[in-house]
Amino acid sequence: MTTYDIALIGFGGVNRTLAELIATRGGELRRDLGFGLRVVAITDLRLGSLVRGEGIDLEKALRLVPGAATFRDHGGSAEADNERIIRTCPADIICEATFTNPTDGEPAASHVRWALDSGKSVCTTNKGPVALHGAELKAMARQNGLHFEFEGAVMSGTPVLRFAKRLFPGLSLHGFEGILNGTSNYVLGRMEDGLSFDEAVREAQQRGYAEADPTADIDGYDVQLKVLILANELLGANLTLADVKREGISALTPGDLRQAGSEGRRWKLVGSARRNPDGTVTAQVAPAALPLDHGLAGVSGANNAVSFSTDLLGAVTVAGPGAGRMETAYALLSDIIAMHEARSRETANA
Ligand SMILES: NC(=O)c1ccc[n+]([C@@H]2O[C@H](COP(=O)([O-])OP(=O)(O)OC[C@H]3O[C@@H](n4cnc5c(N)ncnc54)[C@H](O)[C@@H]3O)[C@@H](O)[C@H]2O)c1
Ligand SMILES: N[C@@H](CCO)C(=O)O
């Protein structure tokens, strides 16, 4: 049976949860999926790095508390040393889950380049490299006969990208609108319940929904990246960050939310894009007070939903979890499953 050796770049909420899944459910996964997973390298800014060709003891690695210990105490190094480890470790697949940088996608984009340049496929939940360097990185993967998968970059474990790519050939897609950030949606809901803005953000952080800097969620930068990914991947647009107008929810007050409630409306942060008659695509992120019978008004908590406007089917809506450690770790697993399926098809056709 095939075993994929993987390297975890960034050992925070998402990659730790993937490691937990492999440690606790590796046997079941092997039986159900027809392949095994072995973690041979881990790097993290706060923990340093560890490489073990025979496989890392994940239970031991998961017990390390950032700030209190590093991999140096366990035969590794206190430095992340990403370039050397990504290029030289014996992994088949790199799972990139470091901080999203909404401005230039670095250093994660370099992590992806180093992997693809050294013969390793990549799956990532990091929106930066996909939104800001997606075309380059997909081409690099293709040229090198490797995979670059990023289902978790939009709507975490809810497979919106694969779903849309399978559904839309044969249809014309006019555009989409959606709730694409779990944190801001959770915060708006908790403010409606009476929590202060700061309390609601703290809860979203504790639940593992928020970015390392939650202003990325609140001020719409996170949705800006996701709109860019959806527009470029699904509408065939060639947009850059500056093409997606952005406004977040930080100006909304509890009074605004109460007022909307009394008018039968609910404030939501909506990301959207539409194809214009001349073929160009217009995209934006902005708060909107939606009437309660609007399809997106009932999306609650950290859930997300995106409604695609199509010619033959009308509106097609995909809804599900939009954030969370397990939900996003599952997205990485789904990427590895997609790579395995592609590899099995290639072998069958050879
Ligand atoms: N948590 C979610 O719900 C969710 C959902 C979808 C996508 N994402 C994305 O997945 C990624 C990881 O999310 P998370 O919740 O695990 O974040 P996190 O903050 O819990 O973990 C990130 C980890 O990466 C490490 N790191 C940062 N820069 C690094 C570098 N240059 N080299 C090595 N390590 C580095 C940090 O020390 C931290 O441990 C982010 O890009 C996030 O935007 C998260
Ligand atoms: N911080 C993001 C994680 C998912 O990309 C959110 O809250 O939606």
PDB file of C-alpha atoms in Angstrom, residues 66-297:
ATOM      1  CA  PRO A  66       5.240  26.690  21.939  1.00  0.00           C
ATOM      2  CA  GLY A  67       7.157  29.146  24.101  1.00  0.00           C
ATOM      3  CA  ALA A  68       8.026  26.468  26.687  1.00  0.00           C
ATOM      4  CA  ALA A  69       9.995  24.052  24.461  1.00  0.00           C
ATOM      5  CA  THR A  70      11.422  23.651  20.975  1.00  0.00           C
ATOM      6  CA  PHE A  71      12.356  20.714  18.759  1.00  0.00           C
ATOM      7  CA  ARG A  72      15.992  21.277  19.823  1.00  0.00           C
ATOM      8  CA  ASP A  73      15.111  19.476  23.061  1.00  0.00           C
ATOM      9  CA  HIS A  74      13.993  16.509  20.924  1.00  0.00           C
ATOM     10  CA  GLY A  75      16.879  16.064  18.525  1.00  0.00           C
ATOM     11  CA  GLY A  76      15.842  18.803  16.088  1.00  0.00           C
ATOM     12  CA  SER A  77      16.585  22.512  15.858  1.00  0.00           C
ATOM     13  CA  ALA A  78      15.194  25.667  17.463  1.00  0.00           C
ATOM     14  CA  GLU A  79      15.147  27.312  13.987  1.00  0.00           C
ATOM     15  CA  ALA A  80      12.354  26.756  11.467  1.00  0.00           C
ATOM     16  CA  ASP A  81      14.940  26.753   8.639  1.00  0.00           C
ATOM     17  CA  ASN A  82      12.109  26.430   6.108  1.00  0.00           C
ATOM     18  CA  GLU A  83      14.033  26.602   2.834  1.00  0.00           C
ATOM     19  CA  ARG A  84      16.580  23.920   3.730  1.00  0.00           C
ATOM     20  CA  ILE A  85      13.977  21.617   5.237  1.00  0.00           C
ATOM     21  CA  ILE A  86      11.422  22.023   2.455  1.00  0.00           C
ATOM     22  CA  ARG A  87      14.082  21.429  -0.206  1.00  0.00           C
ATOM     23  CA  THR A  88      15.899  18.514   1.450  1.00  0.00           C
ATOM     24  CA  CYS A  89      13.441  16.620   3.666  1.00  0.00           C
ATOM     25  CA  PRO A  90      12.258  13.256   2.304  1.00  0.00           C
ATOM     26  CA  ALA A  91       8.591  14.338   1.923  1.00  0.00           C
ATOM     27  CA  ASP A  92       6.329  13.670  -1.074  1.00  0.00           C
ATOM     28  CA  ILE A  93       3.844  16.367  -0.021  1.00  0.00           C
ATOM     29  CA  ILE A  94       4.246  19.680   1.820  1.00  0.00           C
ATOM     30  CA  CYS A  95       1.240  20.846   3.896  1.00  0.00           C
ATOM     31  CA  GLU A  96       1.629  24.626   4.134  1.00  0.00           C
ATOM     32  CA  ALA A  97      -0.354  26.204   7.003  1.00  0.00           C
ATOM     33  CA  THR A  98       1.623  29.240   8.149  1.00  0.00           C
ATOM     34  CA  PHE A  99       0.111  32.718   8.640  1.00  0.00           C
ATOM     35  CA  THR A 100      -1.768  34.206   5.678  1.00  0.00           C
ATOM     36  CA  ASN A 101      -0.085  37.402   4.522  1.00  0.00           C
ATOM     37  CA  PRO A 102      -2.833  39.355   2.703  1.00  0.00           C
ATOM     38  CA  THR A 103      -0.396  41.851   1.145  1.00  0.00           C
ATOM     39  CA  ASP A 104       2.114  39.744  -0.790  1.00  0.00           C
ATOM     40  CA  GLY A 105       1.484  36.134   0.260  1.00  0.00           C
ATOM     41  CA  GLU A 106       5.038  35.736   1.602  1.00  0.00           C
ATOM     42  CA  PRO A 107       6.828  33.825   2.960  1.00  0.00           C
ATOM     43  CA  ALA A 108       4.250  31.130   2.203  1.00  0.00           C
ATOM     44  CA  ALA A 109       4.508  31.666  -1.572  1.00  0.00           C
ATOM     45  CA  SER A 110       8.254  30.958  -1.314  1.00  0.00           C
ATOM     46  CA  HIS A 111       7.525  27.835   0.728  1.00  0.00           C
ATOM     47  CA  VAL A 112       5.340  26.613  -2.143  1.00  0.00           C
ATOM     48  CA  ARG A 113       7.991  27.507  -4.779  1.00  0.00           C
ATOM     49  CA  TRP A 114      10.767  25.711  -2.852  1.00  0.00           C
ATOM     50  CA  ALA A 115       8.570  22.610  -2.585  1.00  0.00           C
ATOM     51  CA  LEU A 116       7.574  22.543  -6.258  1.00  0.00           C
ATOM     52  CA  ASP A 117      11.169  23.277  -7.272  1.00  0.00           C
ATOM     53  CA  SER A 118      12.400  20.282  -5.287  1.00  0.00           C
ATOM     54  CA  GLY A 119       9.881  17.719  -6.575  1.00  0.00           C
ATOM     55  CA  LYS A 120       7.265  17.916  -3.814  1.00  0.00           C
ATOM     56  CA  SER A 121       3.540  18.476  -4.269  1.00  0.00           C
ATOM     57  CA  VAL A 122       1.825  21.045  -2.062  1.00  0.00           C
ATOM     58  CA  CYS A 123      -1.498  21.390  -0.312  1.00  0.00           C
ATOM     59  CA  THR A 124      -2.233  24.601   1.527  1.00  0.00           C
ATOM     60  CA  THR A 125      -4.954  26.355   3.481  1.00  0.00           C
ATOM     61  CA  ASN A 126      -3.043  29.620   3.173  1.00  0.00           C
ATOM     62  CA  LYS A 127      -4.950  32.108   1.042  1.00  0.00           C
ATOM     63  CA  GLY A 128      -1.965  34.366   0.294  1.00  0.00           C
ATOM     64  CA  PRO A 129      -0.052  32.188  -2.205  1.00  0.00           C
ATOM     65  CA  VAL A 130      -3.264  31.107  -3.949  1.00  0.00           C
ATOM     66  CA  ALA A 131      -4.858  34.549  -4.291  1.00  0.00           C
ATOM     67  CA  LEU A 132      -1.703  36.501  -5.080  1.00  0.00           C
ATOM     68  CA  HIS A 133       0.492  33.970  -6.944  1.00  0.00           C
ATOM     69  CA  GLY A 134      -2.019  31.293  -7.977  1.00  0.00           C
ATOM     70  CA  ALA A 135      -1.406  31.348 -11.743  1.00  0.00           C
ATOM     71  CA  GLU A 136       2.392  31.175 -11.356  1.00  0.00           C
ATOM     72  CA  LEU A 137       2.266  28.370  -8.766  1.00  0.00           C
ATOM     73  CA  LYS A 138      -0.274  26.291 -10.692  1.00  0.00           C
ATOM     74  CA  ALA A 139       1.886  26.585 -13.826  1.00  0.00           C
ATOM     75  CA  MET A 140       4.985  25.615 -11.863  1.00  0.00           C
ATOM     76  CA  ALA A 141       3.222  22.530 -10.476  1.00  0.00           C
ATOM     77  CA  ARG A 142       2.000  21.540 -13.963  1.00  0.00           C
ATOM     78  CA  GLN A 143       5.440  21.985 -15.531  1.00  0.00           C
ATOM     79  CA  ASN A 144       7.036  19.850 -12.809  1.00  0.00           C
ATOM     80  CA  GLY A 145       4.362  17.095 -12.946  1.00  0.00           C
ATOM     81  CA  LEU A 146       3.310  17.890  -9.369  1.00  0.00           C
ATOM     82  CA  HIS A 147       0.125  18.953  -7.590  1.00  0.00           C
ATOM     83  CA  PHE A 148      -0.795  22.289  -6.011  1.00  0.00           C
ATOM     84  CA  GLU A 149      -4.085  21.881  -4.108  1.00  0.00           C
ATOM     85  CA  PHE A 150      -5.810  24.525  -1.988  1.00  0.00           C
ATOM     86  CA  GLU A 151      -9.397  23.526  -1.222  1.00  0.00           C
ATOM     87  CA  GLY A 152      -9.137  24.894   2.347  1.00  0.00           C
ATOM     88  CA  ALA A 153      -8.261  28.394   1.165  1.00  0.00           C
ATOM     89  CA  VAL A 154     -11.983  29.150   0.651  1.00  0.00           C
ATOM     90  CA  MET A 155     -14.708  27.897   3.057  1.00  0.00           C
ATOM     91  CA  SER A 156     -12.244  25.647   4.964  1.00  0.00           C
ATOM     92  CA  GLY A 157     -13.400  22.001   4.674  1.00  0.00           C
ATOM     93  CA  THR A 158     -16.524  22.750   2.587  1.00  0.00           C
ATOM     94  CA  PRO A 159     -15.407  21.673  -0.893  1.00  0.00           C
ATOM     95  CA  VAL A 160     -16.657  24.691  -2.814  1.00  0.00           C
ATOM     96  CA  LEU A 161     -13.815  24.873  -5.349  1.00  0.00           C
ATOM     97  CA  ARG A 162     -13.956  21.202  -6.384  1.00  0.00           C
ATOM     98  CA  PHE A 163     -17.759  21.280  -6.401  1.00  0.00           C
ATOM     99  CA  ALA A 164     -17.892  24.322  -8.655  1.00  0.00           C
ATOM    100  CA  LYS A 165     -15.170  23.078 -11.008  1.00  0.00           C
ATOM    101  CA  ARG A 166     -17.094  19.809 -11.495  1.00  0.00           C
ATOM    102  CA  LEU A 167     -20.502  21.464 -11.830  1.00  0.00           C
ATOM    103  CA  PHE A 168     -19.831  24.432 -14.039  1.00  0.00           C
ATOM    104  CA  PRO A 169     -18.438  22.977 -17.267  1.00  0.00           C
ATOM    105  CA  GLY A 170     -21.469  23.182 -19.588  1.00  0.00           C
ATOM    106  CA  LEU A 171     -22.994  26.104 -17.692  1.00  0.00           C
ATOM    107  CA  SER A 172     -22.339  29.807 -17.894  1.00  0.00           C
ATOM    108  CA  LEU A 173     -21.446  31.350 -14.558  1.00  0.00           C
ATOM    109  CA  HIS A 174     -22.536  34.997 -14.310  1.00  0.00           C
ATOM    110  CA  GLY A 175     -21.153  35.657 -10.826  1.00  0.00           C
ATOM    111  CA  PHE A 176     -21.474  34.828  -7.146  1.00  0.00           C
ATOM    112  CA  GLU A 177     -22.168  36.347  -3.768  1.00  0.00           C
ATOM    113  CA  GLY A 178     -21.326  34.809  -0.448  1.00  0.00           C
ATOM    114  CA  ILE A 179     -20.477  34.925   3.201  1.00  0.00           C
ATOM    115  CA  LEU A 180     -16.852  33.908   3.109  1.00  0.00           C
ATOM    116  CA  ASN A 181     -15.417  34.751   6.524  1.00  0.00           C
ATOM    117  CA  GLY A 182     -16.340  32.657   9.559  1.00  0.00           C
ATOM    118  CA  THR A 183     -14.943  35.081  12.125  1.00  0.00           C
ATOM    119  CA  SER A 184     -16.828  38.193  11.024  1.00  0.00           C
ATOM    120  CA  ASN A 185     -20.058  36.206  10.631  1.00  0.00           C
ATOM    121  CA  TYR A 186     -19.587  34.732  14.097  1.00  0.00           C
ATOM    122  CA  VAL A 187     -18.820  38.175  15.551  1.00  0.00           C
ATOM    123  CA  LEU A 188     -21.932  39.761  13.995  1.00  0.00           C
ATOM    124  CA  GLY A 189     -24.080  36.916  15.350  1.00  0.00           C
ATOM    125  CA  ARG A 190     -22.633  37.183  18.855  1.00  0.00           C
ATOM    126  CA  MET A 191     -23.084  40.974  18.828  1.00  0.00           C
ATOM    127  CA  GLU A 192     -26.751  40.351  17.958  1.00  0.00           C
ATOM    128  CA  ASP A 193     -26.814  38.111  21.075  1.00  0.00           C
ATOM    129  CA  GLY A 194     -25.589  41.072  23.138  1.00  0.00           C
ATOM    130  CA  LEU A 195     -21.815  40.527  23.371  1.00  0.00           C
ATOM    131  CA  SER A 196     -19.469  43.449  22.837  1.00  0.00           C
ATOM    132  CA  PHE A 197     -17.357  43.507  19.677  1.00  0.00           C
ATOM    133  CA  ASP A 198     -14.171  42.708  21.657  1.00  0.00           C
ATOM    134  CA  GLU A 199     -15.800  39.806  23.534  1.00  0.00           C
ATOM    135  CA  ALA A 200     -17.097  38.345  20.288  1.00  0.00           C
ATOM    136  CA  VAL A 201     -13.669  38.592  18.600  1.00  0.00           C
ATOM    137  CA  ARG A 202     -12.049  36.921  21.618  1.00  0.00           C
ATOM    138  CA  GLU A 203     -14.489  34.019  21.358  1.00  0.00           C
ATOM    139  CA  ALA A 204     -13.758  33.621  17.636  1.00  0.00           C
ATOM    140  CA  GLN A 205     -10.031  33.524  18.440  1.00  0.00           C
ATOM    141  CA  GLN A 206     -10.527  30.902  21.166  1.00  0.00           C
ATOM    142  CA  ARG A 207     -12.514  28.753  18.762  1.00  0.00           C
ATOM    143  CA  GLY A 208      -9.675  28.830  16.225  1.00  0.00           C
ATOM    144  CA  TYR A 209     -11.610  30.758  13.547  1.00  0.00           C
ATOM    145  CA  ALA A 210      -9.659  34.029  13.485  1.00  0.00           C
ATOM    146  CA  GLU A 211      -6.483  34.888  11.618  1.00  0.00           C
ATOM    147  CA  ALA A 212      -3.342  35.539  13.714  1.00  0.00           C
ATOM    148  CA  ASP A 213      -4.226  39.220  13.244  1.00  0.00           C
ATOM    149  CA  PRO A 214      -8.050  39.295  13.419  1.00  0.00           C
ATOM    150  CA  THR A 215      -8.253  42.673  11.686  1.00  0.00           C
ATOM    151  CA  ALA A 216      -7.769  40.610   8.502  1.00  0.00           C
ATOM    152  CA  ASP A 217     -11.172  39.046   9.243  1.00  0.00           C
ATOM    153  CA  ILE A 218     -12.924  42.152  10.520  1.00  0.00           C
ATOM    154  CA  ASP A 219     -11.685  44.607   7.901  1.00  0.00           C
ATOM    155  CA  GLY A 220     -12.436  42.320   4.961  1.00  0.00           C
ATOM    156  CA  TYR A 221      -8.872  41.475   3.829  1.00  0.00           C
ATOM    157  CA  ASP A 222      -9.562  37.745   4.252  1.00  0.00           C
ATOM    158  CA  VAL A 223     -12.733  37.926   2.129  1.00  0.00           C
ATOM    159  CA  GLN A 224     -10.892  40.058  -0.443  1.00  0.00           C
ATOM    160  CA  LEU A 225      -8.427  37.171  -0.956  1.00  0.00           C
ATOM    161  CA  LYS A 226     -11.250  34.605  -1.147  1.00  0.00           C
ATOM    162  CA  VAL A 227     -13.210  36.660  -3.693  1.00  0.00           C
ATOM    163  CA  LEU A 228     -10.026  36.954  -5.735  1.00  0.00           C
ATOM    164  CA  ILE A 229      -9.535  33.159  -5.618  1.00  0.00           C
ATOM    165  CA  LEU A 230     -13.154  32.398  -6.584  1.00  0.00           C
ATOM    166  CA  ALA A 231     -13.226  35.016  -9.364  1.00  0.00           C
ATOM    167  CA  ASN A 232      -9.938  33.875 -10.890  1.00  0.00           C
ATOM    168  CA  GLU A 233     -10.539  30.138 -10.457  1.00  0.00           C
ATOM    169  CA  LEU A 234     -14.214  29.992 -11.443  1.00  0.00           C
ATOM    170  CA  LEU A 235     -14.997  33.085 -13.539  1.00  0.00           C
ATOM    171  CA  GLY A 236     -11.705  32.911 -15.431  1.00  0.00           C
ATOM    172  CA  ALA A 237     -10.985  36.490 -14.349  1.00  0.00           C
ATOM    173  CA  ASN A 238      -7.469  37.811 -14.131  1.00  0.00           C
ATOM    174  CA  LEU A 239      -8.029  40.109 -11.161  1.00  0.00           C
ATOM    175  CA  THR A 240      -5.405  41.424  -8.770  1.00  0.00           C
ATOM    176  CA  LEU A 241      -5.930  42.497  -5.162  1.00  0.00           C
ATOM    177  CA  ALA A 242      -6.443  46.133  -6.135  1.00  0.00           C
ATOM    178  CA  ASP A 243      -9.375  45.122  -8.383  1.00  0.00           C
ATOM    179  CA  VAL A 244     -11.437  43.881  -5.403  1.00  0.00           C
ATOM    180  CA  LYS A 245     -12.968  46.813  -3.506  1.00  0.00           C
ATOM    181  CA  ARG A 246     -12.881  46.153   0.237  1.00  0.00           C
ATOM    182  CA  GLU A 247     -14.847  47.385   3.228  1.00  0.00           C
ATOM    183  CA  GLY A 248     -15.120  45.468   6.527  1.00  0.00           C
ATOM    184  CA  ILE A 249     -17.507  45.429   9.486  1.00  0.00           C
ATOM    185  CA  SER A 250     -15.546  47.516  11.992  1.00  0.00           C
ATOM    186  CA  ALA A 251     -17.797  50.564  11.522  1.00  0.00           C
ATOM    187  CA  LEU A 252     -20.940  48.590  12.468  1.00  0.00           C
ATOM    188  CA  THR A 253     -22.209  49.301  15.992  1.00  0.00           C
ATOM    189  CA  PRO A 254     -24.582  47.295  18.224  1.00  0.00           C
ATOM    190  CA  GLY A 255     -27.090  50.074  17.475  1.00  0.00           C
ATOM    191  CA  ASP A 256     -26.804  49.392  13.716  1.00  0.00           C
ATOM    192  CA  LEU A 257     -27.457  45.700  14.316  1.00  0.00           C
ATOM    193  CA  ARG A 258     -30.493  46.452  16.526  1.00  0.00           C
ATOM    194  CA  GLN A 259     -31.865  48.910  13.977  1.00  0.00           C
ATOM    195  CA  ALA A 260     -31.502  46.344  11.167  1.00  0.00           C
ATOM    196  CA  GLY A 261     -33.238  43.721  13.361  1.00  0.00           C
ATOM    197  CA  SER A 262     -36.189  46.038  13.949  1.00  0.00           C
ATOM    198  CA  GLU A 263     -36.493  46.477  10.158  1.00  0.00           C
ATOM    199  CA  GLY A 264     -36.413  42.703   9.445  1.00  0.00           C
ATOM    200  CA  ARG A 265     -32.816  42.824   8.231  1.00  0.00           C
ATOM    201  CA  ARG A 266     -29.471  41.370   9.302  1.00  0.00           C
ATOM    202  CA  TRP A 267     -25.991  42.763   8.642  1.00  0.00           C
ATOM    203  CA  LYS A 268     -23.629  40.394   6.846  1.00  0.00           C
ATOM    204  CA  LEU A 269     -20.194  40.807   5.277  1.00  0.00           C
ATOM    205  CA  VAL A 270     -20.745  39.885   1.641  1.00  0.00           C
ATOM    206  CA  GLY A 271     -18.085  39.066  -0.958  1.00  0.00           C
ATOM    207  CA  SER A 272     -19.248  39.118  -4.557  1.00  0.00           C
ATOM    208  CA  ALA A 273     -18.173  39.198  -8.184  1.00  0.00           C
ATOM    209  CA  ARG A 274     -20.118  39.506 -11.429  1.00  0.00           C
ATOM    210  CA  ARG A 275     -19.286  39.234 -15.073  1.00  0.00           C
ATOM    211  CA  ASN A 276     -20.165  42.420 -16.986  1.00  0.00           C
ATOM    212  CA  PRO A 277     -21.638  42.433 -20.520  1.00  0.00           C
ATOM    213  CA  ASP A 278     -18.206  43.443 -21.910  1.00  0.00           C
ATOM    214  CA  GLY A 279     -16.622  40.333 -20.314  1.00  0.00           C
ATOM    215  CA  THR A 280     -14.826  42.156 -17.514  1.00  0.00           C
ATOM    216  CA  VAL A 281     -15.394  41.083 -13.902  1.00  0.00           C
ATOM    217  CA  THR A 282     -16.297  43.446 -11.058  1.00  0.00           C
ATOM    218  CA  ALA A 283     -15.628  42.241  -7.505  1.00  0.00           C
ATOM    219  CA  GLN A 284     -16.061  43.623  -4.020  1.00  0.00           C
ATOM    220  CA  VAL A 285     -16.349  43.001  -0.286  1.00  0.00           C
ATOM    221  CA  ALA A 286     -18.830  45.103   1.683  1.00  0.00           C
ATOM    222  CA  PRO A 287     -21.254  44.831   4.594  1.00  0.00           C
ATOM    223  CA  ALA A 288     -24.926  44.645   3.620  1.00  0.00           C
ATOM    224  CA  ALA A 289     -28.154  44.718   5.669  1.00  0.00           C
ATOM    225  CA  LEU A 290     -29.895  41.729   4.052  1.00  0.00           C
ATOM    226  CA  PRO A 291     -33.650  41.134   4.328  1.00  0.00           C
ATOM    227  CA  LEU A 292     -34.361  38.023   6.413  1.00  0.00           C
ATOM    228  CA  ASP A 293     -35.697  36.124   3.380  1.00  0.00           C
ATOM    229  CA  HIS A 294     -32.380  36.607   1.526  1.00  0.00           C
ATOM    230  CA  GLY A 295     -30.591  33.260   1.082  1.00  0.00           C
ATOM    231  CA  LEU A 296     -27.504  34.457   2.956  1.00  0.00           C
ATOM    232  CA  ALA A 297     -29.305  36.106   5.907  1.00  0.00           C
TER     233      ALA A 297
END
